[in-house]
GROMACS .gro file of C-alpha atoms in nm:
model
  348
    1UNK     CA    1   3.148   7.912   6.696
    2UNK     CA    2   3.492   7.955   6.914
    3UNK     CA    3   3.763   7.657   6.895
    4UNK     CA    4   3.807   7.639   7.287
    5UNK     CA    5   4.052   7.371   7.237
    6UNK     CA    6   4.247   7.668   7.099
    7UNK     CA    7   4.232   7.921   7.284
    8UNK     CA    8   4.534   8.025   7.503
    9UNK     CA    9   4.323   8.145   7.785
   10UNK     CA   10   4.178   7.824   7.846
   11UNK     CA   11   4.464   7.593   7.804
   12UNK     CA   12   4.729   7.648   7.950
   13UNK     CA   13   5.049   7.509   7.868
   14UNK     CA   14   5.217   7.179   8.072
   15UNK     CA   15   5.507   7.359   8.223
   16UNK     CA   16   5.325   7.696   8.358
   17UNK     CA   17   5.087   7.439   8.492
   18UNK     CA   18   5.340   7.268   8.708
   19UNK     CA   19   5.495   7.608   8.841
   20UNK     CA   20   5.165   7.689   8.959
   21UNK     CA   21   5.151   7.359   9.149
   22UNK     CA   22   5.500   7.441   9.297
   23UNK     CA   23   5.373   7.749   9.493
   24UNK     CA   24   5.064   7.543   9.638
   25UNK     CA   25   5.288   7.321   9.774
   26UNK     CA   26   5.601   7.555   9.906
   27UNK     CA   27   5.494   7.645  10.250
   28UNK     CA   28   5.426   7.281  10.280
   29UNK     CA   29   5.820   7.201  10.182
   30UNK     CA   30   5.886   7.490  10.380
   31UNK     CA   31   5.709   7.372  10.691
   32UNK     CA   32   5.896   7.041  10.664
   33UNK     CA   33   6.225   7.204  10.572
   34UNK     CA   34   6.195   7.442  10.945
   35UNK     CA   35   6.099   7.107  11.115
   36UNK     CA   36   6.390   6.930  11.035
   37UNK     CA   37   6.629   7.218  11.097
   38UNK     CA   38   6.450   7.266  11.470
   39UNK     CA   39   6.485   6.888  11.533
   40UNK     CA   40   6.862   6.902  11.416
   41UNK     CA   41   6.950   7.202  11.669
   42UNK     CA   42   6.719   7.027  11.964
   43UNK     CA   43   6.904   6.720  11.898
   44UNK     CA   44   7.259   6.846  11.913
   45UNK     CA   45   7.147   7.071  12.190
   46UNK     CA   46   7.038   6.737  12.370
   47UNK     CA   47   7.384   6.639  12.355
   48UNK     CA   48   7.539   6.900  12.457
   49UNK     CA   49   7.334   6.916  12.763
   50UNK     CA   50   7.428   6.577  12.878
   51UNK     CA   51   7.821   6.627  12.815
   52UNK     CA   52   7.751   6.973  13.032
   53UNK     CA   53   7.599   6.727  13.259
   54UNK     CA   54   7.866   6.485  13.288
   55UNK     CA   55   8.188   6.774  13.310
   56UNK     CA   56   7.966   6.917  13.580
   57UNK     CA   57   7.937   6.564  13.772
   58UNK     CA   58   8.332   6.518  13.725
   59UNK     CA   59   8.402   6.808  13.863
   60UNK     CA   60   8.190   6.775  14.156
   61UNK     CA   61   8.324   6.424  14.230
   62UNK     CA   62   8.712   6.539  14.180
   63UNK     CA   63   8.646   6.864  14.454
   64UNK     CA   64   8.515   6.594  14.691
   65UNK     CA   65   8.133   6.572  14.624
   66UNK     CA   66   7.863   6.305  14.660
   67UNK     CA   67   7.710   6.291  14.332
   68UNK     CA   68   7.495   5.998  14.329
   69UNK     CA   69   7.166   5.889  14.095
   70UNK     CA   70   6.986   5.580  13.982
   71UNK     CA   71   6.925   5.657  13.605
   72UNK     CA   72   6.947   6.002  13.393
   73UNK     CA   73   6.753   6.080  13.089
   74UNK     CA   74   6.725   6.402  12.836
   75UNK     CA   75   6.364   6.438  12.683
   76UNK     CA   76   6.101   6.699  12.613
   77UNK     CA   77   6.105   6.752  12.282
   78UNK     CA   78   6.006   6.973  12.069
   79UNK     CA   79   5.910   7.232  12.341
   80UNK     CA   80   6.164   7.183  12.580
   81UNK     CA   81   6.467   7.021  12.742
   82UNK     CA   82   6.387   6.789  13.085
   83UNK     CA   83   6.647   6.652  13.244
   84UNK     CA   84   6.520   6.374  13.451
   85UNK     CA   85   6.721   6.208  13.754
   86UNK     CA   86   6.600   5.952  13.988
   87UNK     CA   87   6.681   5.903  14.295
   88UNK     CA   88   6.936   6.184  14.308
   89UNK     CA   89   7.172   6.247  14.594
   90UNK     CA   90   7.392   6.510  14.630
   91UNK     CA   91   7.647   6.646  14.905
   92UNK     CA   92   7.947   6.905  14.884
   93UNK     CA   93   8.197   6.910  15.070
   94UNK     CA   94   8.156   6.956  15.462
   95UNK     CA   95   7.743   7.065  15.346
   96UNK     CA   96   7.408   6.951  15.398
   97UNK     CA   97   7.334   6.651  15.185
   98UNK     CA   98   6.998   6.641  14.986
   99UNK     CA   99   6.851   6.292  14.848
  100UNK     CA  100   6.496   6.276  14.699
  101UNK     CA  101   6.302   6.082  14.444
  102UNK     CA  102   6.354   6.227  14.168
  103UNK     CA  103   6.481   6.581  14.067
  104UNK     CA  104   6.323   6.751  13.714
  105UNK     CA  105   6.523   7.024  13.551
  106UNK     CA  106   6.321   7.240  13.238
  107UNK     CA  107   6.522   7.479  13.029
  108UNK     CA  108   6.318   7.605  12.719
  109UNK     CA  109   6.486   7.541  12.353
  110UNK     CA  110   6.493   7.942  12.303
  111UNK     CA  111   6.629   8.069  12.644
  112UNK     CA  112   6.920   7.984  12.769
  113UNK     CA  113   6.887   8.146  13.051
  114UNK     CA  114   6.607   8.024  13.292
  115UNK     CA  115   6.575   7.697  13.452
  116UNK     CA  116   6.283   7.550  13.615
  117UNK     CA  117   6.323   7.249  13.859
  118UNK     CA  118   6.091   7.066  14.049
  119UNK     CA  119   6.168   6.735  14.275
  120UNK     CA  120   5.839   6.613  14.348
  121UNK     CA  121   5.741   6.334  14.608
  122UNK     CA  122   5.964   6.247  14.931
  123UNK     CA  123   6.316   6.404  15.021
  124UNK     CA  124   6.543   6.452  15.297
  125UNK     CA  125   6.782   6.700  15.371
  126UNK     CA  126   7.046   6.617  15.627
  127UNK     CA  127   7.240   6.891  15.788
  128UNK     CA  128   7.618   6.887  15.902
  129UNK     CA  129   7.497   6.855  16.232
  130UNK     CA  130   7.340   6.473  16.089
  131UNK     CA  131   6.973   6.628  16.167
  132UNK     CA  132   6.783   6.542  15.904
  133UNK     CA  133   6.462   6.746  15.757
  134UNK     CA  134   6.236   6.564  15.510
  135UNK     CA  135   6.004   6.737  15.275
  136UNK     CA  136   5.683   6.664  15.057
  137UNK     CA  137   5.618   6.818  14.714
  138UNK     CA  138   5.357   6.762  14.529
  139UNK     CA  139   5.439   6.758  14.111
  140UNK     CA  140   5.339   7.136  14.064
  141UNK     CA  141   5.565   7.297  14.317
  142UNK     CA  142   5.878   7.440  14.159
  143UNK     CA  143   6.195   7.637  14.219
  144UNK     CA  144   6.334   7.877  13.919
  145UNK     CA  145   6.638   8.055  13.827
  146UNK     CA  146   6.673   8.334  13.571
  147UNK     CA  147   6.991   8.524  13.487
  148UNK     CA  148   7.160   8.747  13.234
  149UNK     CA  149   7.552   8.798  13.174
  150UNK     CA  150   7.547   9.075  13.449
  151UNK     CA  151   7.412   8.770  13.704
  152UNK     CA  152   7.107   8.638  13.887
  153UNK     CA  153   6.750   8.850  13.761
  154UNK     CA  154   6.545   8.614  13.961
  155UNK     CA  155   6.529   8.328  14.186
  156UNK     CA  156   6.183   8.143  14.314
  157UNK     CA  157   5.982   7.902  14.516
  158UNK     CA  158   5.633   7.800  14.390
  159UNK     CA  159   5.496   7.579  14.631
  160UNK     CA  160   5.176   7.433  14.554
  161UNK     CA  161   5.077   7.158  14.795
  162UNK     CA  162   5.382   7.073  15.012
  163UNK     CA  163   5.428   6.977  15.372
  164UNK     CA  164   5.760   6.939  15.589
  165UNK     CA  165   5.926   6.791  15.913
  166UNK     CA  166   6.184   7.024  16.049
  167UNK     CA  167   6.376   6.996  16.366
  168UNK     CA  168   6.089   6.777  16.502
  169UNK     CA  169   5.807   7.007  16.402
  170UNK     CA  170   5.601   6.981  16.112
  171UNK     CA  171   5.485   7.254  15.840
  172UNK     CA  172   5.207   7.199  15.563
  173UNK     CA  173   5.179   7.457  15.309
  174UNK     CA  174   4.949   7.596  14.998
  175UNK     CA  175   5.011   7.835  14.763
  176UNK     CA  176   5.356   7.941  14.865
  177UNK     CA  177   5.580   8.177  14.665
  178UNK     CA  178   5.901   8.339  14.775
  179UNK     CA  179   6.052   8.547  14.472
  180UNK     CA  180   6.423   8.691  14.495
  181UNK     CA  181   6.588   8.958  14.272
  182UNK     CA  182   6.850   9.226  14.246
  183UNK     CA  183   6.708   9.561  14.213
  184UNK     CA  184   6.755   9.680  13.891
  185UNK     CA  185   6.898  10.044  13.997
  186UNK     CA  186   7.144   9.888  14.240
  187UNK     CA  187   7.275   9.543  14.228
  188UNK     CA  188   7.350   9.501  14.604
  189UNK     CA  189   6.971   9.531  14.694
  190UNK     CA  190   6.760   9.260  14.744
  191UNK     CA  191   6.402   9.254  14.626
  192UNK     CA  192   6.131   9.035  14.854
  193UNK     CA  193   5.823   8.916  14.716
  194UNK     CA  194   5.667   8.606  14.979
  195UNK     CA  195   5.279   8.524  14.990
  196UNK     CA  196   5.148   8.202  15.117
  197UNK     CA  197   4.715   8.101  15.080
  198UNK     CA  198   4.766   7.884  15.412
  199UNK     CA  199   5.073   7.762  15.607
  200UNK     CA  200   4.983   7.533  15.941
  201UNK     CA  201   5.195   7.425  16.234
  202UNK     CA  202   5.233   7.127  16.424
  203UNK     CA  203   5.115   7.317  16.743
  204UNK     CA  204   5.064   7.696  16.906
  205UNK     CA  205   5.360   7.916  17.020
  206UNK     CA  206   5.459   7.888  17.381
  207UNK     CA  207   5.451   8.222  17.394
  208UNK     CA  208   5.132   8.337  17.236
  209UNK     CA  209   4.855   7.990  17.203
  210UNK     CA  210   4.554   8.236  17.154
  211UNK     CA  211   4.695   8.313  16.792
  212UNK     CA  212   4.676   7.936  16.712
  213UNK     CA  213   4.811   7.685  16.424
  214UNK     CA  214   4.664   7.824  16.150
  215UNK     CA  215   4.775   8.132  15.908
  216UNK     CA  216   4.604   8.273  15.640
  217UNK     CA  217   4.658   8.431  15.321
  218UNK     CA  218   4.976   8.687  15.368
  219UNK     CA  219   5.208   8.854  15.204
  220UNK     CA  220   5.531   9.088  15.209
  221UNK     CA  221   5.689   9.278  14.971
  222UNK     CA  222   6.012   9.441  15.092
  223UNK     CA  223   6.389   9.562  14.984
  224UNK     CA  224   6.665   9.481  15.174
  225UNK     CA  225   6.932   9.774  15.089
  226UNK     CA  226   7.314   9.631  15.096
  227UNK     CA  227   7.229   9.253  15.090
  228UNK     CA  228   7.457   9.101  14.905
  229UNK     CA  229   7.750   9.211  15.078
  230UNK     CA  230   7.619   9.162  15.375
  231UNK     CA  231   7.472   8.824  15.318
  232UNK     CA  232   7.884   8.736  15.169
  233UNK     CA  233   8.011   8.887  15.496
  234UNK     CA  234   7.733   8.666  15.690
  235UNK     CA  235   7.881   8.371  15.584
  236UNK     CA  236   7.536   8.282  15.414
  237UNK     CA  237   7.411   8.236  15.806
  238UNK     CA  238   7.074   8.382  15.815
  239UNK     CA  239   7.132   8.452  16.219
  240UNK     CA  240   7.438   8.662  16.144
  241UNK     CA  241   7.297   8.894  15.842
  242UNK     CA  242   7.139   9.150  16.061
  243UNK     CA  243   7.496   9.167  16.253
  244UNK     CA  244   7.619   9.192  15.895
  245UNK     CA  245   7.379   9.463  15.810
  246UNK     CA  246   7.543   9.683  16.130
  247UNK     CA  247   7.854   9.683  16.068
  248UNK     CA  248   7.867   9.686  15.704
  249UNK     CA  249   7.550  10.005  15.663
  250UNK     CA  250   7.219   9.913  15.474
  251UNK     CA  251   6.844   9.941  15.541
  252UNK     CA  252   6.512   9.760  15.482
  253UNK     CA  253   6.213   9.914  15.310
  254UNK     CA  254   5.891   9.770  15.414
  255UNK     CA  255   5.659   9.842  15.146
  256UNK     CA  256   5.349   9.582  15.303
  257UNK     CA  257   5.355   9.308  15.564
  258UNK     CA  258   5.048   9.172  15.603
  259UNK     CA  259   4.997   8.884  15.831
  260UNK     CA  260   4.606   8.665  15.900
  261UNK     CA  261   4.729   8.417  16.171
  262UNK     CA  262   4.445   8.305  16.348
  263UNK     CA  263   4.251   8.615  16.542
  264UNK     CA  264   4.519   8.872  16.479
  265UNK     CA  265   4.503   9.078  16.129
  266UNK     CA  266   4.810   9.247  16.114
  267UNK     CA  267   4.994   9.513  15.894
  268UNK     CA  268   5.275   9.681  15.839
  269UNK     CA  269   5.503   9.941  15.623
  270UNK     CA  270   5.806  10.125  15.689
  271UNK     CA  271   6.127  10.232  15.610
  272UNK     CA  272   6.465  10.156  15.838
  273UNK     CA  273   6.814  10.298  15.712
  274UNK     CA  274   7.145  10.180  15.911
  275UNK     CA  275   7.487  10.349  15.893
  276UNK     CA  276   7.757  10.393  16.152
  277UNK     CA  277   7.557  10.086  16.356
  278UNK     CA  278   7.280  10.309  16.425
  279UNK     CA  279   6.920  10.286  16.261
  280UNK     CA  280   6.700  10.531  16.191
  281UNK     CA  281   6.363  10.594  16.006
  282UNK     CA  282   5.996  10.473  16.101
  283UNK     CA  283   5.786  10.209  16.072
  284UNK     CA  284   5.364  10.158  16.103
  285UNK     CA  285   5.141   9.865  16.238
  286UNK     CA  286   4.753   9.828  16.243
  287UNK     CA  287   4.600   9.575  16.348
  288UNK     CA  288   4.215   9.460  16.187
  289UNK     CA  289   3.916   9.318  16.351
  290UNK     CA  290   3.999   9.411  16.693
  291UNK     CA  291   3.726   9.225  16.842
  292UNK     CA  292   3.805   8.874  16.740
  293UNK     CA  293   4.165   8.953  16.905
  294UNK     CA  294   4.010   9.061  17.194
  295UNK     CA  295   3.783   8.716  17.208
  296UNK     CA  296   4.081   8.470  17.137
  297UNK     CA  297   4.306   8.640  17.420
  298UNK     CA  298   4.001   8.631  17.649
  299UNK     CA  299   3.942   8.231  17.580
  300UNK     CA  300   4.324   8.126  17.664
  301UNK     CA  301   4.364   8.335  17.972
  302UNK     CA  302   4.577   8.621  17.860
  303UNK     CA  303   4.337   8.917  17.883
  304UNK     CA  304   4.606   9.121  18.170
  305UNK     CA  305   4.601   9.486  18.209
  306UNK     CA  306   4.907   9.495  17.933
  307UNK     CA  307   4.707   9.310  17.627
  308UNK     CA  308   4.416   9.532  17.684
  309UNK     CA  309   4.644   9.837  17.678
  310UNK     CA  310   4.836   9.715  17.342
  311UNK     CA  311   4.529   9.639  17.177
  312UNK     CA  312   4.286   9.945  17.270
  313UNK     CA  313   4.596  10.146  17.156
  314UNK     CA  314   4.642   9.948  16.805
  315UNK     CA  315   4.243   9.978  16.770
  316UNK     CA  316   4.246  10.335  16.832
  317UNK     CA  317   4.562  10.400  16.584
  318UNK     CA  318   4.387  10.164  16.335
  319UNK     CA  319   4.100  10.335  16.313
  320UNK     CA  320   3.981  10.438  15.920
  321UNK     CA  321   4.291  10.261  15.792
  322UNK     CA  322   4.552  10.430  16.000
  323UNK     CA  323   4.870  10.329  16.162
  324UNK     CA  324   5.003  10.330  16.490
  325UNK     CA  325   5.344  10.520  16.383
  326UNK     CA  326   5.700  10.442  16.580
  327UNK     CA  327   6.027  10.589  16.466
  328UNK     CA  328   6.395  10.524  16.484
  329UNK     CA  329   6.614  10.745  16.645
  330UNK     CA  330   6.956  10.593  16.702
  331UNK     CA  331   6.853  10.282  16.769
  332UNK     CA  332   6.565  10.388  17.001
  333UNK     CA  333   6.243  10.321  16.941
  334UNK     CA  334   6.009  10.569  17.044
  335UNK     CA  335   5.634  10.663  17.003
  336UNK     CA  336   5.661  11.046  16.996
  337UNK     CA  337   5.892  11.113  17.220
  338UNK     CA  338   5.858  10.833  17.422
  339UNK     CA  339   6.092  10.552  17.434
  340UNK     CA  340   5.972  10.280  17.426
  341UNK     CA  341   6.250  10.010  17.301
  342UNK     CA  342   6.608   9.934  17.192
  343UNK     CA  343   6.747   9.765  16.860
  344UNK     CA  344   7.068   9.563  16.919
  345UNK     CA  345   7.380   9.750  16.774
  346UNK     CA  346   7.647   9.520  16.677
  347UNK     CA  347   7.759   9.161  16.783
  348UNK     CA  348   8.078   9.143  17.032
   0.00000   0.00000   0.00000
């Protein structure tokens, strides 16, 4: 009969026992180990947010700014960095002047290079004209900003629920997304995403009350070619970029436009190039159930010899997914050889 109490394959000695314990328990120590060393970095990281924070506020304050809050916290660990300001007001120099509830800034331990903000509930934006514009976000709505060492990749609005007063009119929105970025292949070209579910107005347009207050799902996605310099030469003033666009040379390409506002179901696509002041290139519209147009102009009174020629002529071109075509030629719009507009050349 065997001596099992000595035999070396069944006992094993006291020391080989406890390495073999070790490695059961290693990725455990190592687990723990990585933890600590994550909440080291996120906690030096922390501060070195705030004292960004705080050199950033200085500044600001010594070049003149309003830099104003209630209380400021850092938080969002482990998975993040969230700044947290309430009541936050802030106003550069001779600028519009912003004060809301409370602003939220995200910046992910692991990228150093996108921010996410949101400033949800009641804020007001007062111009330099002392108009002021108050807005209403709801606590999904955000704004973003990506960039690399080269500069901006992407800037964007996500606007989930949000509703506005501006210049006396009021906006409500759902679902509304404007993204912004530099086209890879040339830097000086603007990329335009915008979509929206629903956007509704106070009340009709003067000049048009069949289409309504209601628009539906749309979209655009175009390229504006030259748009940086342009938009520097502008001044940043949104009425003077086309001017801009003149005299400095550029172009839009209209890859889709599609607008639902009320009865009219319009499209677009084109492509417009400007140099020497003069554009040139073409451009397509359709329009999409015709008949509902025709209805909605008939109900407010604006059924005149000139709507039913636009719109039997859109129907027509329409027709099987078509386009009504116009081109560019120095400015002049024309269908064929017909002329049948002007573009503005540059500003006096």
């Amino acid at each position: 009969m065997s001596n099992y109490w000595k035999d070396s394959g069944l006992v094993k000695p006291l020391a080989e026992r406890r390495r073999s314990r070790f490695w059961l328990f290693f990725p455990f120590l190592l687990l723990v180990a990585l933890i600590g060393a994550y909440s080291a970095y996120w906690i030096y990281a922390r501060a070195e947010i705030g004292l960004g924070v705080d050199k950033w506020v200085a500044e600001q304050r010594a070049a003149g700014a309003v830099v104003e809050y209630e209380s400021r916290e850092i938080g969002g660990y482990p998975f993040r960095f969230e700044l947290d300001v309430t009541a936050p007001h802030y106003q550069p120099p001779n600028m519009a002047s912003w004060e809301g509830e409370r602003l939220q800034i995200v910046m992910q331990p692991w990228n150093w290079h996108h921010i996410i903000a949101r400033a949800p509930g009641h804020s007001v934006l007062t111009d330099r004209l002392g108009i002021r514009h108050t807005f209403d976000l709801d606590r999904k709505s955000a704004g973003s900003l990506s960039w690399t060492d080269a500069g901006v990749h992407r800037a964007a609005i996500e606007l989930n629920d949000a509703s506005a007063l501006i210049d006396g009119h009021i906006y409500t929105a759902k679902g509304f997304s404007l993204n912004l970025a530099p086209r890879p292949e040339a830097a000086d070209d603007l990329l335009v995403a915008l979509q929206w579910e629903a956007l509704t107005l106070d009340a009709s347009p003067v000049a048009a009350p069949w289409l309504g207050t209601d628009l539906q799902d749309s979209r655009l996605i175009a390229e504006v070619h030259n748009f940086y310099p342009a938009w520097v030469r502008s001044g940043g003033n949104p009425e003077r970029l086309y001017d801009s666009l003149v005299e400095m040379g550029g172009g839009v390409e209209l890859g889709q436009a599609l607008l639902n506002w009320g009865p009219l179901k319009f499209g677009a696509k084109g492509t417009i190039t400007i140099e020497n002041g003069l554009a040139n290139g073409s451009f397509g519209v359709r329009i999409d159930d015709p008949e509902g147009l025709k209805d909605a102009l008939k109900a407010t009174g604006n059924w005149t010899l000139q709507e039913q020629a636009t719109v039997a002529t859109l129907e027509t071109a329409s027709a099987n997914g078509s386009f009504l075509m116009f081109t560019l030629k120095d400015n002049q719009v024309m269908v064929g050889t017909v002329v049948v507009g002007q573009l503005p050349g540059p500003a006096l």
